[in-house]
Amino acid sequence: MKKENISKVLLILVAMIWGSGFPATKIILDTGVQPYEFLAIRFFITAVVMLGIMGIKKMKIEKGEIKLGLVAGIVLFLAFAFQTVGLVYTTASKNAFITGANVIFVPYIAWIFTKQRPKLLYIFSSIICFLGIGILSFEKDLTVNFGDFLTFICAIGFALQIVVIGSRIKNRNPFTINGFQMFSAGIIGILMNLLVEGGTIFTRSYDLKQILALTYIIAFNTFICYSIQTYAQKQINPSQVSLILTTEIIFGALFSILVLGDKMTLQVLVGGILIFGSVLLSEIKKR
């Protein structure tokens, strides 16, 4: 099998693992772990390992990489905070679909920075996406589910994070930037846990279920997926990478149904298809 085909298979595996992260996070929150507590653990442990690798390998670190990573970490934490708190109030499958819509918002946020207006196809994709989110989120009394609203804000946050890094990364080391991004997000998570959640990260005794779920999120969703994605990007072009990774939305919904028993109602099915279709349409255009 050619390296290109191997990379495509590996990227599908990445999408599956990232998709499984939605129900895994829901399980962690349902055991009583607080949202900011979870984010603090996830990001800070990741940062410690990544910064440790930098030290062992004696990697050259530029001031610009540190600054970009710290700033991006703030945006990343805000996005994950809205997503994680939103997951408390909505289902994992809906959380996955709406989070996946973040790529739709990228051209509009980039418009602010680059003054380059989104193409007509992106505008059309956005209309389909908003229609899907509306169908997915509106309750019977025509009110918007609070968790879905928070997840919608999270999708905008992820889009902003993509633009912030994408517009400034140039020839800088992505591993270094990501390390300091994780560090920044981890520190904010610890502070938020202390201020809002009573410092549960320092007082809780974690049971085996919580430890296993946290380990899975940190090890698989972060390190393994990051390594695979880095390898794959050397073998195939970025547009193919992003196109394959859009399947994370589908895997997120499927794992939520299989693991958590989320109900795939007609409302969720139609809304999810519209969101996934709009994302797919915007990604195919990049090729």
mmCIF file of C-alpha atoms in Angstrom:
data_model
loop_
_atom_site.group_PDB
_atom_site.id
_atom_site.type_symbol
_atom_site.label_atom_id
_atom_site.label_comp_id
_atom_site.label_asym_id
_atom_site.label_seq_id
_atom_site.Cartn_x
_atom_site.Cartn_y
_atom_site.Cartn_z
ATOM 1 C CA MET A 1 0.000 0.000 0.000
ATOM 2 C CA LYS A 2 1.312 3.447 -0.919
ATOM 3 C CA LYS A 3 2.226 5.900 1.855
ATOM 4 C CA GLU A 4 -0.514 8.241 0.607
ATOM 5 C CA ASN A 5 -3.196 5.562 1.045
ATOM 6 C CA ILE A 6 -1.807 4.567 4.442
ATOM 7 C CA SER A 7 -2.014 8.217 5.504
ATOM 8 C CA LYS A 8 -5.654 8.429 4.429
ATOM 9 C CA VAL A 9 -6.528 5.352 6.481
ATOM 10 C CA LEU A 10 -4.665 6.794 9.477
ATOM 11 C CA LEU A 11 -6.541 10.096 9.152
ATOM 12 C CA ILE A 12 -9.858 8.237 9.207
ATOM 13 C CA LEU A 13 -8.598 6.643 12.440
ATOM 14 C CA VAL A 14 -7.856 10.126 13.800
ATOM 15 C CA ALA A 15 -11.383 11.269 12.934
ATOM 16 C CA MET A 16 -12.794 8.195 14.701
ATOM 17 C CA ILE A 17 -10.736 8.861 17.848
ATOM 18 C CA TRP A 18 -11.654 12.548 17.897
ATOM 19 C CA GLY A 19 -15.284 11.603 17.375
ATOM 20 C CA SER A 20 -15.123 9.208 20.319
ATOM 21 C CA GLY A 21 -13.898 12.105 22.447
ATOM 22 C CA PHE A 22 -17.420 13.568 22.626
ATOM 23 C CA PRO A 23 -19.015 10.654 24.529
ATOM 24 C CA ALA A 24 -15.789 10.170 26.536
ATOM 25 C CA THR A 25 -16.004 13.779 27.735
ATOM 26 C CA LYS A 26 -19.713 13.365 28.498
ATOM 27 C CA ILE A 27 -18.898 10.294 30.614
ATOM 28 C CA ILE A 28 -16.279 12.254 32.571
ATOM 29 C CA LEU A 29 -18.691 15.122 33.252
ATOM 30 C CA ASP A 30 -21.486 12.733 34.263
ATOM 31 C CA THR A 31 -19.224 11.235 36.954
ATOM 32 C CA GLY A 32 -19.088 14.607 38.693
ATOM 33 C CA VAL A 33 -15.864 16.065 37.304
ATOM 34 C CA GLN A 34 -16.373 19.799 36.746
ATOM 35 C CA PRO A 35 -15.891 21.341 33.246
ATOM 36 C CA TYR A 36 -12.971 23.633 34.130
ATOM 37 C CA GLU A 37 -11.435 20.882 36.247
ATOM 38 C CA PHE A 38 -11.509 18.554 33.234
ATOM 39 C CA LEU A 39 -9.978 21.160 30.919
ATOM 40 C CA ALA A 40 -7.248 22.027 33.441
ATOM 41 C CA ILE A 41 -6.203 18.376 33.696
ATOM 42 C CA ARG A 42 -6.382 17.781 29.962
ATOM 43 C CA PHE A 43 -4.380 20.818 28.903
ATOM 44 C CA PHE A 44 -1.870 21.078 31.735
ATOM 45 C CA ILE A 45 -0.791 17.423 31.632
ATOM 46 C CA THR A 46 -0.513 17.663 27.854
ATOM 47 C CA ALA A 47 1.600 20.799 28.213
ATOM 48 C CA VAL A 48 3.928 19.216 30.780
ATOM 49 C CA VAL A 49 4.597 16.250 28.469
ATOM 50 C CA MET A 50 5.086 18.427 25.370
ATOM 51 C CA LEU A 51 7.364 20.903 27.133
ATOM 52 C CA GLY A 52 9.269 17.933 28.566
ATOM 53 C CA ILE A 53 9.814 16.554 25.061
ATOM 54 C CA MET A 54 11.085 19.969 23.942
ATOM 55 C CA GLY A 55 13.572 19.980 26.812
ATOM 56 C CA ILE A 56 14.783 16.430 26.198
ATOM 57 C CA LYS A 57 15.238 17.066 22.466
ATOM 58 C CA LYS A 58 16.666 20.540 23.183
ATOM 59 C CA MET A 59 14.396 22.045 20.571
ATOM 60 C CA LYS A 60 15.051 25.618 19.534
ATOM 61 C CA ILE A 61 12.250 27.874 20.769
ATOM 62 C CA GLU A 62 11.621 31.337 19.325
ATOM 63 C CA LYS A 63 9.937 34.163 21.242
ATOM 64 C CA GLY A 64 7.359 34.486 18.469
ATOM 65 C CA GLU A 65 6.371 30.846 18.929
ATOM 66 C CA ILE A 66 5.926 31.324 22.673
ATOM 67 C CA LYS A 67 3.808 34.449 22.191
ATOM 68 C CA LEU A 68 1.635 32.891 19.478
ATOM 69 C CA GLY A 69 1.136 29.739 21.538
ATOM 70 C CA LEU A 70 0.133 31.624 24.685
ATOM 71 C CA VAL A 71 -2.351 33.838 22.818
ATOM 72 C CA ALA A 72 -3.815 30.907 20.876
ATOM 73 C CA GLY A 73 -4.150 29.017 24.175
ATOM 74 C CA ILE A 74 -6.476 31.684 25.533
ATOM 75 C CA VAL A 75 -8.745 31.377 22.495
ATOM 76 C CA LEU A 76 -8.519 27.580 22.591
ATOM 77 C CA PHE A 77 -9.512 27.467 26.255
ATOM 78 C CA LEU A 78 -12.525 29.714 25.667
ATOM 79 C CA ALA A 79 -13.671 27.500 22.779
ATOM 80 C CA PHE A 80 -13.287 24.305 24.806
ATOM 81 C CA ALA A 81 -14.902 25.930 27.845
ATOM 82 C CA PHE A 82 -18.071 26.755 25.883
ATOM 83 C CA GLN A 83 -18.025 23.266 24.338
ATOM 84 C CA THR A 84 -17.516 21.435 27.636
ATOM 85 C CA VAL A 85 -20.027 23.454 29.655
ATOM 86 C CA GLY A 86 -22.450 23.140 26.733
ATOM 87 C CA LEU A 87 -22.052 19.367 26.881
ATOM 88 C CA VAL A 88 -23.507 19.439 30.391
ATOM 89 C CA TYR A 89 -26.808 20.743 28.968
ATOM 90 C CA THR A 90 -27.035 18.940 25.614
ATOM 91 C CA THR A 91 -26.338 15.532 24.095
ATOM 92 C CA ALA A 92 -22.914 14.456 22.874
ATOM 93 C CA SER A 93 -24.231 13.868 19.333
ATOM 94 C CA LYS A 94 -25.639 17.412 19.009
ATOM 95 C CA ASN A 95 -22.453 18.783 20.570
ATOM 96 C CA ALA A 96 -20.429 16.971 17.901
ATOM 97 C CA PHE A 97 -22.526 18.210 14.975
ATOM 98 C CA ILE A 98 -22.524 21.871 16.051
ATOM 99 C CA THR A 99 -18.818 21.883 16.983
ATOM 100 C CA GLY A 100 -18.011 20.507 13.531
ATOM 101 C CA ALA A 101 -19.590 23.573 11.964
ATOM 102 C CA ASN A 102 -16.558 25.652 13.020
ATOM 103 C CA VAL A 103 -15.000 25.450 9.533
ATOM 104 C CA ILE A 104 -17.989 27.364 8.159
ATOM 105 C CA PHE A 105 -17.082 30.389 10.291
ATOM 106 C CA VAL A 106 -13.381 30.475 9.347
ATOM 107 C CA PRO A 107 -13.796 32.503 6.094
ATOM 108 C CA TYR A 108 -15.849 35.170 7.901
ATOM 109 C CA ILE A 109 -13.347 35.581 10.743
ATOM 110 C CA ALA A 110 -10.497 35.576 8.217
ATOM 111 C CA TRP A 111 -12.391 38.349 6.388
ATOM 112 C CA ILE A 112 -11.874 40.575 9.450
ATOM 113 C CA PHE A 113 -8.115 39.982 9.413
ATOM 114 C CA THR A 114 -7.416 39.770 5.677
ATOM 115 C CA LYS A 115 -10.247 41.923 4.249
ATOM 116 C CA GLN A 116 -10.847 39.088 1.760
ATOM 117 C CA ARG A 117 -14.580 38.545 1.312
ATOM 118 C CA PRO A 118 -15.860 34.932 1.477
ATOM 119 C CA LYS A 119 -16.793 33.387 -1.849
ATOM 120 C CA LEU A 120 -20.417 32.825 -2.826
ATOM 121 C CA LEU A 121 -20.170 29.070 -2.182
ATOM 122 C CA TYR A 122 -19.132 29.705 1.442
ATOM 123 C CA ILE A 123 -22.121 32.003 1.899
ATOM 124 C CA PHE A 124 -24.394 29.286 0.483
ATOM 125 C CA SER A 125 -22.754 26.703 2.771
ATOM 126 C CA SER A 126 -23.293 29.012 5.754
ATOM 127 C CA ILE A 127 -27.014 29.316 5.036
ATOM 128 C CA ILE A 128 -27.348 25.518 4.935
ATOM 129 C CA CYS A 129 -25.295 25.222 8.123
ATOM 130 C CA PHE A 130 -27.373 27.778 10.060
ATOM 131 C CA LEU A 131 -30.542 26.038 8.895
ATOM 132 C CA GLY A 132 -29.161 22.744 10.209
ATOM 133 C CA ILE A 133 -28.163 24.271 13.558
ATOM 134 C CA GLY A 134 -31.610 25.828 13.847
ATOM 135 C CA ILE A 135 -33.378 22.520 13.219
ATOM 136 C CA LEU A 136 -31.022 20.770 15.636
ATOM 137 C CA SER A 137 -31.282 23.314 18.457
ATOM 138 C CA PHE A 138 -34.846 24.634 18.590
ATOM 139 C CA GLU A 139 -37.055 23.053 21.244
ATOM 140 C CA LYS A 140 -40.790 22.395 20.835
ATOM 141 C CA ASP A 141 -41.613 25.804 22.362
ATOM 142 C CA LEU A 142 -39.269 27.445 19.800
ATOM 143 C CA THR A 143 -36.635 28.270 22.444
ATOM 144 C CA VAL A 144 -32.973 27.423 21.809
ATOM 145 C CA ASN A 145 -31.400 24.711 23.937
ATOM 146 C CA PHE A 146 -28.864 26.396 26.251
ATOM 147 C CA GLY A 147 -26.225 23.715 25.687
ATOM 148 C CA ASP A 148 -26.576 24.025 21.918
ATOM 149 C CA PHE A 149 -26.179 27.805 22.161
ATOM 150 C CA LEU A 150 -22.951 27.428 24.160
ATOM 151 C CA THR A 151 -21.688 24.884 21.619
ATOM 152 C CA PHE A 152 -22.476 27.344 18.814
ATOM 153 C CA ILE A 153 -20.260 29.932 20.543
ATOM 154 C CA CYS A 154 -17.595 27.241 20.915
ATOM 155 C CA ALA A 155 -17.643 26.613 17.140
ATOM 156 C CA ILE A 156 -16.945 30.311 16.532
ATOM 157 C CA GLY A 157 -14.117 30.107 19.086
ATOM 158 C CA PHE A 158 -12.493 27.165 17.304
ATOM 159 C CA ALA A 159 -12.755 29.049 14.009
ATOM 160 C CA LEU A 160 -11.043 32.065 15.601
ATOM 161 C CA GLN A 161 -8.280 29.814 16.957
ATOM 162 C CA ILE A 162 -7.698 28.373 13.473
ATOM 163 C CA VAL A 163 -7.414 31.867 11.974
ATOM 164 C CA VAL A 164 -5.136 33.171 14.755
ATOM 165 C CA ILE A 165 -2.623 30.348 14.292
ATOM 166 C CA GLY A 166 -3.048 29.974 10.532
ATOM 167 C CA SER A 167 -2.390 33.666 9.844
ATOM 168 C CA ARG A 168 0.780 33.795 11.959
ATOM 169 C CA ILE A 169 2.385 30.346 11.979
ATOM 170 C CA LYS A 170 4.380 30.797 8.722
ATOM 171 C CA ASN A 171 7.572 28.701 9.051
ATOM 172 C CA ARG A 172 7.393 28.336 12.821
ATOM 173 C CA ASN A 173 7.447 25.000 14.637
ATOM 174 C CA PRO A 174 3.842 23.802 15.188
ATOM 175 C CA PHE A 175 4.898 21.435 18.008
ATOM 176 C CA THR A 176 6.434 24.294 19.995
ATOM 177 C CA ILE A 177 3.433 26.540 19.427
ATOM 178 C CA ASN A 178 1.053 23.763 20.449
ATOM 179 C CA GLY A 179 3.057 23.092 23.611
ATOM 180 C CA PHE A 180 2.751 26.671 24.826
ATOM 181 C CA GLN A 181 -0.860 26.761 23.640
ATOM 182 C CA MET A 182 -1.618 23.795 25.915
ATOM 183 C CA PHE A 183 0.306 25.447 28.767
ATOM 184 C CA SER A 184 -1.662 28.691 28.475
ATOM 185 C CA ALA A 185 -4.992 26.866 28.323
ATOM 186 C CA GLY A 186 -3.987 24.627 31.250
ATOM 187 C CA ILE A 187 -3.085 27.542 33.515
ATOM 188 C CA ILE A 188 -6.364 29.318 32.732
ATOM 189 C CA GLY A 189 -8.208 26.056 33.444
ATOM 190 C CA ILE A 190 -6.582 25.768 36.864
ATOM 191 C CA LEU A 191 -7.398 29.402 37.693
ATOM 192 C CA MET A 192 -11.025 28.986 36.588
ATOM 193 C CA ASN A 193 -11.338 25.813 38.646
ATOM 194 C CA LEU A 194 -10.049 27.663 41.706
ATOM 195 C CA LEU A 195 -12.304 30.696 41.164
ATOM 196 C CA VAL A 196 -15.531 29.017 40.022
ATOM 197 C CA GLU A 197 -15.429 25.374 41.121
ATOM 198 C CA GLY A 198 -13.742 25.602 44.515
ATOM 199 C CA GLY A 199 -10.424 24.074 43.464
ATOM 200 C CA THR A 200 -11.825 20.558 43.033
ATOM 201 C CA ILE A 201 -8.761 19.618 40.984
ATOM 202 C CA PHE A 202 -6.716 19.652 44.224
ATOM 203 C CA THR A 203 -9.272 18.012 46.519
ATOM 204 C CA ARG A 204 -10.946 15.293 44.445
ATOM 205 C CA SER A 205 -10.023 11.623 44.711
ATOM 206 C CA TYR A 206 -10.433 10.239 41.192
ATOM 207 C CA ASP A 207 -11.883 6.765 40.743
ATOM 208 C CA LEU A 208 -10.756 4.243 38.124
ATOM 209 C CA LYS A 209 -13.495 5.183 35.620
ATOM 210 C CA GLN A 210 -12.509 8.851 35.723
ATOM 211 C CA ILE A 211 -8.805 8.086 35.439
ATOM 212 C CA LEU A 212 -9.327 5.801 32.437
ATOM 213 C CA ALA A 213 -11.541 8.335 30.645
ATOM 214 C CA LEU A 214 -9.106 11.196 31.317
ATOM 215 C CA THR A 215 -6.162 9.064 30.193
ATOM 216 C CA TYR A 216 -7.979 8.186 26.976
ATOM 217 C CA ILE A 217 -8.698 11.847 26.173
ATOM 218 C CA ILE A 218 -5.132 12.973 26.906
ATOM 219 C CA ALA A 219 -3.249 10.050 25.342
ATOM 220 C CA PHE A 220 -5.370 9.220 22.297
ATOM 221 C CA ASN A 221 -7.192 12.468 21.456
ATOM 222 C CA THR A 222 -4.044 14.527 21.923
ATOM 223 C CA PHE A 223 -0.721 12.709 21.491
ATOM 224 C CA ILE A 224 -1.556 9.831 19.175
ATOM 225 C CA CYS A 225 -3.861 11.879 16.940
ATOM 226 C CA TYR A 226 -1.396 14.767 16.763
ATOM 227 C CA SER A 227 1.443 12.418 15.772
ATOM 228 C CA ILE A 228 -0.644 10.690 13.094
ATOM 229 C CA GLN A 229 -1.876 13.992 11.677
ATOM 230 C CA THR A 230 1.679 15.376 11.490
ATOM 231 C CA TYR A 231 2.862 12.247 9.620
ATOM 232 C CA ALA A 232 -0.108 12.257 7.250
ATOM 233 C CA GLN A 233 0.290 15.918 6.334
ATOM 234 C CA LYS A 234 3.724 15.090 4.923
ATOM 235 C CA GLN A 235 2.191 12.545 2.545
ATOM 236 C CA ILE A 236 -1.012 14.218 1.270
ATOM 237 C CA ASN A 237 -2.117 17.797 0.639
ATOM 238 C CA PRO A 238 -3.860 19.903 3.336
ATOM 239 C CA SER A 239 -7.212 20.032 1.520
ATOM 240 C CA GLN A 240 -7.455 16.234 1.545
ATOM 241 C CA VAL A 241 -6.483 16.184 5.221
ATOM 242 C CA SER A 242 -9.244 18.626 6.181
ATOM 243 C CA LEU A 243 -11.787 16.826 3.987
ATOM 244 C CA ILE A 244 -11.136 13.460 5.639
ATOM 245 C CA LEU A 245 -11.192 14.971 9.129
ATOM 246 C CA THR A 246 -14.695 16.375 8.577
ATOM 247 C CA THR A 247 -15.923 12.810 9.185
ATOM 248 C CA GLU A 248 -15.215 13.483 12.885
ATOM 249 C CA ILE A 249 -18.750 14.925 13.016
ATOM 250 C CA ILE A 250 -20.285 11.641 11.886
ATOM 251 C CA PHE A 251 -18.118 9.512 14.169
ATOM 252 C CA GLY A 252 -18.950 11.808 17.090
ATOM 253 C CA ALA A 253 -22.663 11.250 16.545
ATOM 254 C CA LEU A 254 -22.287 7.491 15.980
ATOM 255 C CA PHE A 255 -20.201 6.922 19.120
ATOM 256 C CA SER A 256 -22.648 9.032 21.127
ATOM 257 C CA ILE A 257 -25.502 6.792 19.977
ATOM 258 C CA LEU A 258 -23.593 3.536 20.542
ATOM 259 C CA VAL A 259 -21.873 4.423 23.830
ATOM 260 C CA LEU A 260 -24.327 6.798 25.490
ATOM 261 C CA GLY A 261 -27.578 5.739 23.863
ATOM 262 C CA ASP A 262 -28.292 9.181 22.406
ATOM 263 C CA LYS A 263 -31.552 9.103 20.454
ATOM 264 C CA MET A 264 -31.232 9.797 16.730
ATOM 265 C CA THR A 265 -34.540 11.590 16.263
ATOM 266 C CA LEU A 266 -35.677 12.948 12.901
ATOM 267 C CA GLN A 267 -34.818 16.461 14.166
ATOM 268 C CA VAL A 268 -31.235 15.470 15.011
ATOM 269 C CA LEU A 269 -30.860 13.456 11.789
ATOM 270 C CA VAL A 270 -32.037 16.248 9.461
ATOM 271 C CA GLY A 271 -30.125 18.959 11.316
ATOM 272 C CA GLY A 272 -26.971 16.841 11.422
ATOM 273 C CA ILE A 273 -27.127 16.007 7.719
ATOM 274 C CA LEU A 274 -27.499 19.690 6.806
ATOM 275 C CA ILE A 275 -24.543 20.699 8.998
ATOM 276 C CA PHE A 276 -22.318 17.884 7.701
ATOM 277 C CA GLY A 277 -23.366 18.634 4.118
ATOM 278 C CA SER A 278 -22.507 22.323 4.479
ATOM 279 C CA VAL A 279 -19.090 21.484 5.968
ATOM 280 C CA LEU A 280 -18.409 18.937 3.232
ATOM 281 C CA LEU A 281 -19.427 21.441 0.540
ATOM 282 C CA SER A 282 -17.062 24.102 1.896
ATOM 283 C CA GLU A 283 -14.160 21.632 2.180
ATOM 284 C CA ILE A 284 -14.608 20.118 -1.298
ATOM 285 C CA LYS A 285 -14.356 23.595 -2.793
ATOM 286 C CA LYS A 286 -10.838 23.944 -1.357
ATOM 287 C CA ARG A 287 -9.536 21.032 -3.432
#
